[in-house]
């Protein structure tokens, strides 16, 4: 039974595009490691060089920053390819992932001042006063039936003398 499942996984892996297969061979996700291996014990030469190829790396000796192994454009292409084939969760964390994009969208808003979490747009005076104005109008509309009854009782001529 285990051999059949293993063959099925191999078939699925071979169905992936070559770029994606190459990437997953260089940077395997812990869930697809060989049996009995842990991420600490099983590291490819690529993983020893750069643990996450999507993030910049600080050189341990010189302290200078090195660019990521995969540019943002190549990250986006790889991520789209992985998403099409249903293996996006096997890629390392990247600014191009759907979760990261959603988190950033919620945090920053629509890149328009005031649309993020806890932000407020200054706006024109009429825009700032609109909410209070509409609330006052809503209260007046709710009180309108009572006002009409009073008006019919008092009459149009005496309305100007009627206390408000």
Coordinates of C-alpha atoms in Angstrom, one line a residue:
X1 CA 0.0 0.0 0.0
X2 CA 2.8 2.4 0.9
X3 CA 4.6 1.6 -2.4
X4 CA 1.5 2.5 -4.3
X5 CA 1.1 5.8 -2.5
X6 CA 4.7 6.5 -3.1
X7 CA 4.4 5.8 -6.9
X8 CA 1.3 8.1 -7.0
X9 CA 3.3 10.9 -5.3
X10 CA 6.1 10.4 -7.8
X11 CA 3.7 10.6 -10.7
X12 CA 2.3 13.8 -9.3
X13 CA 5.8 15.3 -8.9
X14 CA 6.7 14.4 -12.5
X15 CA 3.5 16.1 -13.7
X16 CA 4.8 19.5 -12.4
X17 CA 6.6 21.9 -14.7
X18 CA 10.4 21.6 -14.9
X19 CA 11.0 25.0 -13.2
X20 CA 8.8 24.0 -10.2
X21 CA 10.4 20.5 -10.0
X22 CA 13.9 22.1 -10.0
X23 CA 13.0 24.6 -7.3
X24 CA 11.4 21.9 -5.1
X25 CA 14.4 19.7 -5.5
X26 CA 16.8 22.5 -4.5
X27 CA 14.6 23.8 -1.6
X28 CA 12.4 20.9 -0.5
X29 CA 9.6 21.6 2.0
X30 CA 9.9 19.7 5.3
X31 CA 6.7 17.7 4.4
X32 CA 8.3 16.2 1.3
X33 CA 11.6 15.1 2.8
X34 CA 12.6 11.5 2.6
X35 CA 11.3 9.2 5.4
X36 CA 13.2 9.6 8.7
X37 CA 14.8 12.9 7.8
X38 CA 14.2 16.2 9.6
X39 CA 14.8 19.7 8.1
X40 CA 17.8 20.1 10.4
X41 CA 19.5 16.9 9.3
X42 CA 18.5 17.0 5.6
X43 CA 19.7 20.2 3.9
X44 CA 20.6 20.5 0.3
X45 CA 23.7 22.6 -0.7
X46 CA 21.3 25.3 -1.9
X47 CA 19.6 25.4 1.5
X48 CA 22.8 25.6 3.4
X49 CA 23.8 28.6 1.2
X50 CA 20.5 30.4 1.5
X51 CA 17.7 29.0 3.7
X52 CA 15.0 31.1 2.0
X53 CA 15.9 32.1 -1.6
X54 CA 13.1 34.6 -1.7
X55 CA 14.5 36.9 1.1
X56 CA 17.7 39.0 1.1
X57 CA 20.5 37.5 3.3
X58 CA 23.0 39.3 5.5
X59 CA 26.5 37.8 5.0
X60 CA 27.7 36.5 8.4
X61 CA 31.3 37.7 8.0
X62 CA 31.1 41.0 6.2
X63 CA 27.7 42.0 7.3
X64 CA 26.7 43.1 3.8
X65 CA 23.3 42.4 2.4
X66 CA 23.0 40.0 -0.5
X67 CA 20.1 40.1 -2.9
X68 CA 17.6 37.2 -2.9
X69 CA 18.5 34.3 -5.2
X70 CA 15.1 34.8 -6.9
X71 CA 14.0 38.2 -8.0
X72 CA 10.5 39.5 -7.2
X73 CA 9.4 38.8 -10.8
X74 CA 10.7 35.2 -10.7
X75 CA 9.1 34.7 -7.3
X76 CA 5.8 35.8 -8.7
X77 CA 6.1 33.5 -11.7
X78 CA 7.1 30.6 -9.5
X79 CA 4.3 31.3 -7.0
X80 CA 1.7 31.5 -9.8
X81 CA 2.9 28.3 -11.3
X82 CA 2.7 26.5 -8.0
X83 CA -0.8 27.9 -7.3
X84 CA -1.9 26.6 -10.7
X85 CA -0.7 23.1 -9.8
X86 CA -1.9 23.2 -6.2
X87 CA 1.5 23.1 -4.5
X88 CA 1.8 26.8 -3.4
X89 CA 2.0 25.8 0.3
X90 CA 5.3 23.9 -0.5
X91 CA 7.1 27.2 -1.4
X92 CA 9.0 29.2 1.2
X93 CA 7.4 32.4 2.5
X94 CA 7.5 35.2 0.0
X95 CA 6.1 38.7 -0.4
X96 CA 4.3 37.4 -3.5
X97 CA 2.2 34.8 -1.6
X98 CA -1.5 35.3 -1.4
X99 CA -1.5 35.4 2.4
X100 CA 1.2 38.1 2.5
X101 CA -0.6 40.2 -0.1
X102 CA -3.8 40.0 1.8
X103 CA -2.1 40.9 5.1
X104 CA -0.5 43.8 3.4
X105 CA -3.8 45.0 1.9
X106 CA -5.5 44.9 5.2
X107 CA -2.7 46.7 7.0
X108 CA -2.1 49.4 4.4
X109 CA -5.5 49.7 2.8
X110 CA -5.8 50.7 -0.9
X111 CA -2.7 52.9 -0.9
X112 CA -5.0 55.8 -0.6
X113 CA -4.5 57.9 2.6
X114 CA -7.1 57.0 5.2
X115 CA -8.1 53.6 3.9
X116 CA -5.9 51.5 6.2
X117 CA -6.7 50.2 9.6
X118 CA -7.4 53.0 12.1
X119 CA -6.8 55.8 9.5
X120 CA -9.1 58.6 8.6
X121 CA -9.3 60.8 5.5
X122 CA -9.4 64.5 6.0
X123 CA -11.7 65.2 3.1
X124 CA -13.6 68.4 2.2
X125 CA -15.7 70.1 4.8
X126 CA -19.0 68.8 3.3
X127 CA -17.6 65.3 3.3
X128 CA -16.6 65.5 7.0
X129 CA -20.0 66.9 8.0
X130 CA -22.0 64.5 5.9
X131 CA -22.5 61.8 8.5
X132 CA -23.9 64.2 11.2
X133 CA -26.1 65.9 8.6
X134 CA -27.5 62.6 7.4
X135 CA -28.1 61.5 11.0
X136 CA -30.0 64.8 11.7
X137 CA -32.1 64.2 8.5
X138 CA -32.9 60.6 9.6
X139 CA -34.1 61.8 13.0
X140 CA -36.2 64.5 11.3
X141 CA -37.8 61.8 9.1
X142 CA -38.5 59.6 12.0
X143 CA -40.2 62.5 13.8
X144 CA -42.2 63.5 10.7
X145 CA -45.5 61.6 11.3
X146 CA -45.8 63.2 14.7
X147 CA -45.0 66.6 13.2
X148 CA -47.7 66.2 10.5
X149 CA -50.3 65.3 13.1
X150 CA -49.5 68.4 15.1
X151 CA -49.6 70.5 12.0
X152 CA -53.0 69.2 11.0
X153 CA -54.3 69.9 14.6
X154 CA -53.0 73.5 14.8
X155 CA -53.5 74.5 11.2
X156 CA -51.3 76.4 8.7
X157 CA -52.0 79.9 10.0
X158 CA -51.2 79.2 13.6
X159 CA -48.1 77.2 12.8
X160 CA -45.8 80.2 12.9
X161 CA -46.8 80.9 16.5
X162 CA -46.6 77.3 17.5
X163 CA -43.7 76.7 19.9
X164 CA -41.1 74.3 18.6

